[in-house]
Short mmCIF file of C-alpha atoms and ligand atoms in Angstrom, two decimals:
data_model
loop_
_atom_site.label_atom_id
_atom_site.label_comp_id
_atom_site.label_asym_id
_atom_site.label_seq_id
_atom_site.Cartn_x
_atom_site.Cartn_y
_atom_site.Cartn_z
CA UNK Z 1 -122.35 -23.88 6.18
CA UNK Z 2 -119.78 -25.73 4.26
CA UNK Z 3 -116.47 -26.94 5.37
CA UNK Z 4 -114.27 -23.94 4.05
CA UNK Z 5 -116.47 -21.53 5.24
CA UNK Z 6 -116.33 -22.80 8.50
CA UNK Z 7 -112.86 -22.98 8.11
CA UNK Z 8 -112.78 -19.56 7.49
CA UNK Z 9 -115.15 -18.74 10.32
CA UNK Z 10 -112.70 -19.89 12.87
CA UNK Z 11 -110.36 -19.27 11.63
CA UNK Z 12 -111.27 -15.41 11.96
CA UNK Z 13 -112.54 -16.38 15.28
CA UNK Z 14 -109.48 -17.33 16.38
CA UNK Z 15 -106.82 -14.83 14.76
CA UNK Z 16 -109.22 -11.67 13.91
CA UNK Z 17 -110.28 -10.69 9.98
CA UNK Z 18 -107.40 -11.78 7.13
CA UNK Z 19 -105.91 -9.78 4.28
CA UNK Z 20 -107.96 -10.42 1.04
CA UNK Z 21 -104.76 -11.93 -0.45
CA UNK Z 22 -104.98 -14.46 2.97
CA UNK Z 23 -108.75 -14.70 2.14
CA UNK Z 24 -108.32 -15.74 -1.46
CA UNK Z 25 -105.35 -18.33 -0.74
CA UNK Z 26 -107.67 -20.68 1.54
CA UNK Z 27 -110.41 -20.47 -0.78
CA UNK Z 28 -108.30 -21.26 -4.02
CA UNK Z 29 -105.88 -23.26 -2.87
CA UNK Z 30 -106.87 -24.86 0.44
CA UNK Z 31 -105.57 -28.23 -0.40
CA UNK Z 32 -109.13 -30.13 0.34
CA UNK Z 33 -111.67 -27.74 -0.59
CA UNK Z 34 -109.88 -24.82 -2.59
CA UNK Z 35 -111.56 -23.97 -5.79
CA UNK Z 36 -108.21 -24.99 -7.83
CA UNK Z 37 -107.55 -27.98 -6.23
CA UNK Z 38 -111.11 -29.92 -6.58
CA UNK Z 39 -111.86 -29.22 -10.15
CA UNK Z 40 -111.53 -28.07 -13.46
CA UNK Z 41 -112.94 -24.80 -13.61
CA UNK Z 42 -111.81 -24.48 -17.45
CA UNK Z 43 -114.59 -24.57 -20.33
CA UNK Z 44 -118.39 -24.08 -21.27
CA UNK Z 45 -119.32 -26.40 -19.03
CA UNK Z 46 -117.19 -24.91 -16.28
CA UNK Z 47 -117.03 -21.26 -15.13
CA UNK Z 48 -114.74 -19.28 -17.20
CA UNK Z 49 -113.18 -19.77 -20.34
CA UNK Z 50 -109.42 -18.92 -21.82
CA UNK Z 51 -107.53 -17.86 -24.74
CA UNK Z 52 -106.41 -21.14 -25.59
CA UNK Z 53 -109.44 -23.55 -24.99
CA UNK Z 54 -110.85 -21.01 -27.50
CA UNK Z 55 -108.51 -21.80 -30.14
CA UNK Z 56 -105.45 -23.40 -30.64
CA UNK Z 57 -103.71 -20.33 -33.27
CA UNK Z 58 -103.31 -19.11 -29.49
CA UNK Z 59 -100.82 -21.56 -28.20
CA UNK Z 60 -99.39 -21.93 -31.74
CA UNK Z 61 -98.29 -18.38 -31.90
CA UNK Z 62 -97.43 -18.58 -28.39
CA UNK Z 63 -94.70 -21.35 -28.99
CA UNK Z 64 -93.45 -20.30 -32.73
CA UNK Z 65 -92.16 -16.79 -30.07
CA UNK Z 66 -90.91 -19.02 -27.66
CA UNK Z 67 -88.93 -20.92 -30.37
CA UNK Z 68 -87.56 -18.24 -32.06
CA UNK Z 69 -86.47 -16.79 -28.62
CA UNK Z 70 -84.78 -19.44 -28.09
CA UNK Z 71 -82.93 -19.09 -31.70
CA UNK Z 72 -82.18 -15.54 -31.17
CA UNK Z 73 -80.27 -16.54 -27.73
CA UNK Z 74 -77.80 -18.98 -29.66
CA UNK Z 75 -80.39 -21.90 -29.31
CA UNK Z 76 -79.03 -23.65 -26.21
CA UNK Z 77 -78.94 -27.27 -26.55
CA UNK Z 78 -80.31 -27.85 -22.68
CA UNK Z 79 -83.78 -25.73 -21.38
CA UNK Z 80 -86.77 -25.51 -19.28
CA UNK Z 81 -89.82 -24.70 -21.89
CA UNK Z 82 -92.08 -24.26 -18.59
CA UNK Z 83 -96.06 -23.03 -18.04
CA UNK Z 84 -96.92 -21.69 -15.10
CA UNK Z 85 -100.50 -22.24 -13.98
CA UNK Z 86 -101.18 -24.67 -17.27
CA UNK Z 87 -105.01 -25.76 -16.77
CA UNK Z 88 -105.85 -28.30 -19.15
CA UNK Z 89 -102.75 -28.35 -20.49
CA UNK Z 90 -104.33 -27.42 -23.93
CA UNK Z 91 -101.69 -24.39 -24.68
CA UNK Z 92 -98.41 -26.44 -23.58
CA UNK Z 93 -100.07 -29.12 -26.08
CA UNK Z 94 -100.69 -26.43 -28.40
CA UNK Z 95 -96.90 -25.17 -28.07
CA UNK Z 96 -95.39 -28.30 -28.58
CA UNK Z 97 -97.37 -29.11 -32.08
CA UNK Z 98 -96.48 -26.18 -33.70
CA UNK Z 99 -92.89 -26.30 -32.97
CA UNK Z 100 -92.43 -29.96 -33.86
CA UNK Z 101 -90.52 -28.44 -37.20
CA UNK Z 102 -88.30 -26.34 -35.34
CA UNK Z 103 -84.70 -27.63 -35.71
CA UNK Z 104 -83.24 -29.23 -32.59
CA UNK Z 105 -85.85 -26.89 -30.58
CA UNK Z 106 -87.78 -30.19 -28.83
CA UNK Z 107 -84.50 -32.38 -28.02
CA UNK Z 108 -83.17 -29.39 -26.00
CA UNK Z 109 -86.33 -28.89 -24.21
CA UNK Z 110 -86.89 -30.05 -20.66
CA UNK Z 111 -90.83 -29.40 -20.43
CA UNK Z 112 -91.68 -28.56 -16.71
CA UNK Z 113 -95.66 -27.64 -15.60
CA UNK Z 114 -95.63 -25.07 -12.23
CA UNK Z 115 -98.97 -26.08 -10.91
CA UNK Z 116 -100.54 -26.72 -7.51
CA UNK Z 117 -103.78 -28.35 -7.96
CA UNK Z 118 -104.35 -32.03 -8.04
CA UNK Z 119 -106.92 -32.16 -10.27
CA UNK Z 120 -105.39 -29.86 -12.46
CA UNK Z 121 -102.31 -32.18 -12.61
CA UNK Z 122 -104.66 -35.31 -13.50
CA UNK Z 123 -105.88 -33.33 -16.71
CA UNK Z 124 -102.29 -32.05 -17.58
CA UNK Z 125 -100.97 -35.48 -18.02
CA UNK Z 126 -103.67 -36.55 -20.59
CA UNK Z 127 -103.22 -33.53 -22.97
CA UNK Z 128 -99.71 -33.08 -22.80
CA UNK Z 129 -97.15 -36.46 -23.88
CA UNK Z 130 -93.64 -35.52 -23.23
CA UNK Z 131 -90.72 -37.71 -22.26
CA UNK Z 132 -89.80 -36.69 -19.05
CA UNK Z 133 -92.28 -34.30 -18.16
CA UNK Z 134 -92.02 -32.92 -14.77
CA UNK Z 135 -94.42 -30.74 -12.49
CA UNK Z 136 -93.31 -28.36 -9.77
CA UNK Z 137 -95.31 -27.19 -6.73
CA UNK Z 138 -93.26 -23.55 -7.24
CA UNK Z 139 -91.17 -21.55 -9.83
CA UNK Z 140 -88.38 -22.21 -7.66
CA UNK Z 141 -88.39 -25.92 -7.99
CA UNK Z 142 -87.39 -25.59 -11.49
CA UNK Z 143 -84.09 -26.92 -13.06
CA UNK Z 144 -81.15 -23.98 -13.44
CA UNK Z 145 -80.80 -23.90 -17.02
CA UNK Z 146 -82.00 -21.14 -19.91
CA UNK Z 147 -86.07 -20.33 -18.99
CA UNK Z 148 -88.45 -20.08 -21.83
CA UNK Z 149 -91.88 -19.59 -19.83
CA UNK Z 150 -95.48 -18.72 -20.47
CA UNK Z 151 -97.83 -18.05 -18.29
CA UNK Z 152 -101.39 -17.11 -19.17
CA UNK Z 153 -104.52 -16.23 -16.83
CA UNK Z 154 -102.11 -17.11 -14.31
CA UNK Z 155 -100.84 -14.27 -12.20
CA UNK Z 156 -104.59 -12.91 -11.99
CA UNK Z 157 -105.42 -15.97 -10.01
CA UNK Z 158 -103.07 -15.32 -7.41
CA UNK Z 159 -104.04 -13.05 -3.69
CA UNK Z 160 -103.81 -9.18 -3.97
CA UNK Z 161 -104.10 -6.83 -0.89
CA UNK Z 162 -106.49 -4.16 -1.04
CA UNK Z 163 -105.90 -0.90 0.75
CA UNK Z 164 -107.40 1.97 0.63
CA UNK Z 165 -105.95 5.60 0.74
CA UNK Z 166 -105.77 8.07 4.31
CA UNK Z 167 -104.25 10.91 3.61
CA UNK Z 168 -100.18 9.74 3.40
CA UNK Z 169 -101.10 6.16 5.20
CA UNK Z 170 -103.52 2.80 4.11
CA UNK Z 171 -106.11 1.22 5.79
CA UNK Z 172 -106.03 -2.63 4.66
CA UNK Z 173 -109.13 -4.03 3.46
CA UNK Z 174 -109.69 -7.45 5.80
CA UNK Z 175 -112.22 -9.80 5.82
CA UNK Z 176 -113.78 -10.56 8.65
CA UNK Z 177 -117.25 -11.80 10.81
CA UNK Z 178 -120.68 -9.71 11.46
CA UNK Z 179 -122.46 -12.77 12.95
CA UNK Z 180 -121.94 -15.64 11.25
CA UNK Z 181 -121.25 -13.78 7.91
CA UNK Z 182 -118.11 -12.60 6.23
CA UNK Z 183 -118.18 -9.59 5.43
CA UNK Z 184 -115.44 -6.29 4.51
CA UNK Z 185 -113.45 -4.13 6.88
CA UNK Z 186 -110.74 -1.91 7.48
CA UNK Z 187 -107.91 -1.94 9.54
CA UNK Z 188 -106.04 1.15 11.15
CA UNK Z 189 -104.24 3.55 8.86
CA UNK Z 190 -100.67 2.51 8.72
CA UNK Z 191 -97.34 3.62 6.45
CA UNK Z 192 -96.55 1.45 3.84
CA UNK Z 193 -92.77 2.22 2.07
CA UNK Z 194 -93.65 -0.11 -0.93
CA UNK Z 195 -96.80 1.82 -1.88
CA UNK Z 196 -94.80 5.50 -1.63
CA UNK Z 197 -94.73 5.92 -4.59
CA UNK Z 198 -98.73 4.93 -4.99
CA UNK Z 199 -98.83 8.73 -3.46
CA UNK Z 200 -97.98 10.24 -7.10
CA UNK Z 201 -101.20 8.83 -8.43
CA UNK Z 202 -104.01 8.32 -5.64
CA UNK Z 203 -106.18 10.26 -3.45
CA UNK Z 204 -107.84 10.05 -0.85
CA UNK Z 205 -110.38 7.20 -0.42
CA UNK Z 206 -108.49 5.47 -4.00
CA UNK Z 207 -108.15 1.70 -3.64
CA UNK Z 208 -104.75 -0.33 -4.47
CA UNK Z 209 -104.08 -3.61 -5.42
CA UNK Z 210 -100.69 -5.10 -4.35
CA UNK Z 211 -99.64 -9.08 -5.18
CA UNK Z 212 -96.80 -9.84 -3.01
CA UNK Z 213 -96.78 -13.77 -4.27
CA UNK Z 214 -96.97 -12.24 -7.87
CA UNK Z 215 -94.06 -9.91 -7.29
CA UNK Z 216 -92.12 -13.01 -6.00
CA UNK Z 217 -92.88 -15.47 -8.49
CA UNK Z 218 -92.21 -12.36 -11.19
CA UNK Z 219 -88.73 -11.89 -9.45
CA UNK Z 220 -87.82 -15.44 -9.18
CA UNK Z 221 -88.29 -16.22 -13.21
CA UNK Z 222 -86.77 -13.05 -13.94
CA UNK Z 223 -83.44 -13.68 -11.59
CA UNK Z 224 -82.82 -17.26 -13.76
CA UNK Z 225 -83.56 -15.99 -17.29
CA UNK Z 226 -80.99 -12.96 -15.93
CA UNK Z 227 -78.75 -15.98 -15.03
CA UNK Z 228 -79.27 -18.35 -17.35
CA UNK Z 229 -80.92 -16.51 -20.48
CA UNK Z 230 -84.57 -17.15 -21.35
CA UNK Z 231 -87.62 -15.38 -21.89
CA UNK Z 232 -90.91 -14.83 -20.31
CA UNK Z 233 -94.29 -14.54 -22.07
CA UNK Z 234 -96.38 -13.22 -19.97
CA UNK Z 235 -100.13 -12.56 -20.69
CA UNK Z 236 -103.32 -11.32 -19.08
CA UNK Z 237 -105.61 -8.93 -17.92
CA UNK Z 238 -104.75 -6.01 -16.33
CA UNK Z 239 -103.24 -2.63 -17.13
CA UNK Z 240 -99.38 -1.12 -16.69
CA UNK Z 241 -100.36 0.20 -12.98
CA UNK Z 242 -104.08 -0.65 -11.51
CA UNK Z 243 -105.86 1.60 -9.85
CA UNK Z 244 -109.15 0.49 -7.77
CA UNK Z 245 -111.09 -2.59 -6.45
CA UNK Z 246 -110.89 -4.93 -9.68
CA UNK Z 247 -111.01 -7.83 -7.22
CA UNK Z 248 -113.70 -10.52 -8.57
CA UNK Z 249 -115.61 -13.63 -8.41
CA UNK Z 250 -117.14 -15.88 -10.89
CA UNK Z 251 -119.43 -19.11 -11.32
CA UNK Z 252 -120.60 -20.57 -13.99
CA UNK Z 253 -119.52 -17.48 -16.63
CA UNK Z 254 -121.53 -14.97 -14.06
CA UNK Z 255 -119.81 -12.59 -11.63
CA UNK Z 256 -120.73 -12.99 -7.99
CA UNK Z 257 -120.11 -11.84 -4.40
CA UNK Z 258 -116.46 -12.97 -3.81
CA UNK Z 259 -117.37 -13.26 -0.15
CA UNK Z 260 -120.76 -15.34 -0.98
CA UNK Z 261 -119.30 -18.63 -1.82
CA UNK Z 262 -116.36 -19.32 -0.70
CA UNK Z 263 -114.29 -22.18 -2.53
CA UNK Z 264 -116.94 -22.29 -5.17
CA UNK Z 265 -116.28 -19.33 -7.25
CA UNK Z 266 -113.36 -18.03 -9.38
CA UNK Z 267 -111.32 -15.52 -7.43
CA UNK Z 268 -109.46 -13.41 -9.82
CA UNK Z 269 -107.85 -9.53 -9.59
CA UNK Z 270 -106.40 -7.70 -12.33
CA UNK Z 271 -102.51 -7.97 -13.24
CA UNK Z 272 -100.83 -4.83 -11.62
CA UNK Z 273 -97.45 -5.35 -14.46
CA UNK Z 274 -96.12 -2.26 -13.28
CA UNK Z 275 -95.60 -4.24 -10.04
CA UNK Z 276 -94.12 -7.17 -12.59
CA UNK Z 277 -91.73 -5.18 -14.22
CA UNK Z 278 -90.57 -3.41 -10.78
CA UNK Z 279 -89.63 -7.03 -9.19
CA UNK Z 280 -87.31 -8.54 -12.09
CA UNK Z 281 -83.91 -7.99 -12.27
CA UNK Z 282 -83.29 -8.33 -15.90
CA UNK Z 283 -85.29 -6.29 -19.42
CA UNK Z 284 -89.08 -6.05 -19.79
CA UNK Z 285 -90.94 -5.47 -23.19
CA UNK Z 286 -93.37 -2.75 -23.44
CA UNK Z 287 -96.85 -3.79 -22.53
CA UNK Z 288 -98.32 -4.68 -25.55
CA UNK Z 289 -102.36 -5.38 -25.96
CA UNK Z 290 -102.92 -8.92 -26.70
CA UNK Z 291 -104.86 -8.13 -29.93
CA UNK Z 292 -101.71 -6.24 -31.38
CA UNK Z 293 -99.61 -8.96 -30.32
CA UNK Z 294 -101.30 -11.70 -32.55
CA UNK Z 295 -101.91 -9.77 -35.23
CA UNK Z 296 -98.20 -8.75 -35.46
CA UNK Z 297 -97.55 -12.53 -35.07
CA UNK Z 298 -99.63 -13.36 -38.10
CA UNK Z 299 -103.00 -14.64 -36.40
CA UNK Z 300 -104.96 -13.79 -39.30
CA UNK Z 301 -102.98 -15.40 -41.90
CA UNK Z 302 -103.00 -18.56 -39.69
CA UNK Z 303 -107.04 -18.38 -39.03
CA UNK Z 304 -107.62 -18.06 -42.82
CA UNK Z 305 -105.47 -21.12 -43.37
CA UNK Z 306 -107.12 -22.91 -41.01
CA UNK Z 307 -110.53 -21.82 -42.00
CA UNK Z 308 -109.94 -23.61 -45.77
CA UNK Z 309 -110.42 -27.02 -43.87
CA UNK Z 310 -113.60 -25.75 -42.13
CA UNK Z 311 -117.47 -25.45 -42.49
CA UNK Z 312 -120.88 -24.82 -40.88
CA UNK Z 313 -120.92 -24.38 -37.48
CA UNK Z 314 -117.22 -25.53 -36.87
CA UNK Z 315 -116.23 -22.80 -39.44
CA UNK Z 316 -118.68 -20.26 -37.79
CA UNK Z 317 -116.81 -21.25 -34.10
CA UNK Z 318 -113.41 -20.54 -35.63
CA UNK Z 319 -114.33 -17.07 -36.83
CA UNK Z 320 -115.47 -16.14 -33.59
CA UNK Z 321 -112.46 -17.25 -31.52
CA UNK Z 322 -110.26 -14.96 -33.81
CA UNK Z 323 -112.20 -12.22 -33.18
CA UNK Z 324 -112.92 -12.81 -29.55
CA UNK Z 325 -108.96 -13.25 -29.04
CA UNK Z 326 -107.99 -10.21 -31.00
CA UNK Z 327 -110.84 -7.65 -31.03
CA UNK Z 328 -110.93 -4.80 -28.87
CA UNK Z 329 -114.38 -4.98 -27.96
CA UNK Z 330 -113.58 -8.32 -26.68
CA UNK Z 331 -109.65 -10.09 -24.92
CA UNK Z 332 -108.10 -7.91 -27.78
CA UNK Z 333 -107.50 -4.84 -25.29
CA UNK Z 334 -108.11 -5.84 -22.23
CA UNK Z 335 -105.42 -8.42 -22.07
CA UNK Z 336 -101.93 -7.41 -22.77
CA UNK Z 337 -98.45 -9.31 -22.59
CA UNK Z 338 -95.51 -8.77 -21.36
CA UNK Z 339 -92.20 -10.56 -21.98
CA UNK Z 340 -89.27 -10.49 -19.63
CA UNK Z 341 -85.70 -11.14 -21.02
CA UNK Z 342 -82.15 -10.93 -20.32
CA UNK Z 343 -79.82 -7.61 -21.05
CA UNK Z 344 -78.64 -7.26 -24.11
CA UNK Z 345 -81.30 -9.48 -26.01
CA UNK Z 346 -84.20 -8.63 -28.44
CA UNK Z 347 -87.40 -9.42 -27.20
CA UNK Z 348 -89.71 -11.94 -28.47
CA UNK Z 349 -91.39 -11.36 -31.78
CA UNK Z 350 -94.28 -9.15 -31.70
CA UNK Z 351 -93.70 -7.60 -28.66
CA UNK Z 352 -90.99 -4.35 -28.78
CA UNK Z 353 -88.96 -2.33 -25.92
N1 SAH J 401 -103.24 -21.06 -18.17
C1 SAH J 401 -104.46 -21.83 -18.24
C2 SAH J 401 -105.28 -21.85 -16.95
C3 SAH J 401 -105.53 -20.58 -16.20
S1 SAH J 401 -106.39 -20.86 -14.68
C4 SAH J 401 -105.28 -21.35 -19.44
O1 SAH J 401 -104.92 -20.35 -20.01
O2 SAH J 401 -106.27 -22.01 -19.77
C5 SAH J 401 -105.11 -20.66 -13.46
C6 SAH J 401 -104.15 -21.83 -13.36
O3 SAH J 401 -103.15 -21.50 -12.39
C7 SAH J 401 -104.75 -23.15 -12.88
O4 SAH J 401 -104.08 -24.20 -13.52
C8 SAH J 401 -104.43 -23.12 -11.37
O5 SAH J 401 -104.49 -24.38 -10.75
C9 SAH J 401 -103.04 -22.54 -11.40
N2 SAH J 401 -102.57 -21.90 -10.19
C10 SAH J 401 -103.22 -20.96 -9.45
N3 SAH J 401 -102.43 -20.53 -8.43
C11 SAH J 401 -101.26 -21.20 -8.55
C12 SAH J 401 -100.02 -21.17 -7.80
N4 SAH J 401 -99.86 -20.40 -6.74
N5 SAH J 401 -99.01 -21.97 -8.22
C13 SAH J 401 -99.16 -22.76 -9.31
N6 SAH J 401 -100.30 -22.83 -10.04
C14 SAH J 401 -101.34 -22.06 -9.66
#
């Protein structure tokens, strides 16, 4: 058995089964053997791959809507142009390139990573250079000033609860023992006020998916670009309200049992953004699929610009990441974004109310 599963094993002996959101926060983030925090998951050679190791017309377009965010608030000569959840750093690096030309845009940012794991960190600081660079164990370790975020494939890697519908009441899926393995139960029906209105929708035997550390990060960024002014970019998979088990593991670009391996495999659940938009206290854009998003933001211009300086197989490589990023057969769909920002301003370009 290895150490985090026998961690977990008495762990369960000791207190009884955990949530699935308790479940997945030892085995991503336990701070010696948590998936996140000893290694780089990120790549071929790793298990999953992202948006912008893909290609780097991702981050690009990503910053040149940050930047002009920041013009269309006034462009405030102090900010925090933050990532939460950066990985290899490769779309803050990305960000940063492309908006070297933007007047006065890089003296007035304050470039902050939100990140937990170690190794993670150790990567960060090769790709991304910046004076003064700072990284943050939470959101709310962040300076008080105007917030331009983005945050991509990172709200799907934090714990959901599962429960599953009886009759007006939930039964919470836990994890627990039978023997020495872990395996899936279900705890007594109880009420749950923040799901009432999960009664419109569901029936019957229907599982939910609720991210109370998403909701709070959501709120926190939300309460200082409400403050301060800002905006959010906000992009991943998921729909406007989920509906069922979309909880899932994966190694080495396969899905597995997320009960099989613990600390070894990917735990990821779809982005519930209904939930999002519920928990921040200033204006959300209207859920926009990632595919329509770069295309309004001029991907294809960009790729065929960058595809002049390009042949053979490197040439072949950049086709493919355009389509893979904006096709709906492929991240074009099932991704979407989101921006948060505050009353009374537009929000970013590409993305509408
Ligand atoms: N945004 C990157 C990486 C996504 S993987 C990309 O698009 O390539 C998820 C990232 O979130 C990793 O960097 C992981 O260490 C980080 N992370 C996961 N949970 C976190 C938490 N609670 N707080 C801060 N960072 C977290």
């Amino acid at each position: 058995m290895t150490a985090l599963k026998e961690h977990l094993v008495s762990q369960i002996r000791a207190n009884g089964p955990m949530t699935v959101a308790e479940y997945m926060a030892v085995c991503l983030m336990h701070p010696e053997h948590g998936y996140y925090a000893t290694r780089d998951p990120l790549g071929t050679a790793g298990d999953f791959i992202t948006a912008p190791e893909m290609s780097q017309m991702f981050g690009e377009l990503i910053g040149l809507a940050l930047a002009q965010a920041w013009m269309d608030q006034g462009a405030p000569e102090a900010f925090v142009l933050a990532e939460l959840g950066p990985g290899r750093g490769t779309l803050m690096a990305d960000v940063l390139r492309a908006t070297k030309g933007v007047a006065g845009f890089h003296d007035a940012a304050r470039v902050n990573l939100v990140e937990t794991s170690p190794a993670l960190r150790q990567v960060q600081a090769q790709t991304v250079t910046w004076p003064g660079i700072a990284w943050r164990e939470s959101v709310g370790d962040l300076p008080e000033l105007p917030l331009f975020v983005v945050a991509n494939e990172f709200f799907d890697a934090l714990p959901v609860r599962q429960v599953q519908r009886e009759g007006e009441r939930w039964r919470e899926r836990l994890v627990g023992l039978e023997g020495e393995a872990l395996a899936i139960g279900l705890s007594d029906p109880k009420a749950m006020a923040p799901l009432e209105h999960r009664l419109e929708d569901t029936r019957d035997g229907d599982i939910v998916e609720f991210s109370p550390m998403g909701e709070s990060i959501a709120a926190e960024i939300g309460g200082r670009i409400a403050k301060h002014g800002g905006a959010a970019l906000i992009v991943d998979y998921g729909d406007w309200r989920s509906l069922g088990d979309t909880w899932q593991a994966v190694k080495g670009h396969e899905a597995t049992d997320p009960l099989a391996e613990p600390g070894r495999a990917d735990l990821t659940a779809h982005v519930d953004f209904e939930a999002l938009a519920r928990a921040v206290p200033c204006r959300y854009s209207r859920l926009t699929p990632q595919g329509v998003f770069l295309e309004r933001l001029g991907i294809t211009a960009r790729a065929q610009a960058l595809a002049k300086g390009l042949e053979g197989d490197r040439l072949e490589t950049h086709i493919a990441a355009h389509r893979r990023l904006t096709h709906p057969h492929e991240m074009g769909t099932l991704f979407k974004v989101m921006a948060f920002t505050p009353d009374g301003a537009a929000p970013p370009p590409g993305l509408d109310t």
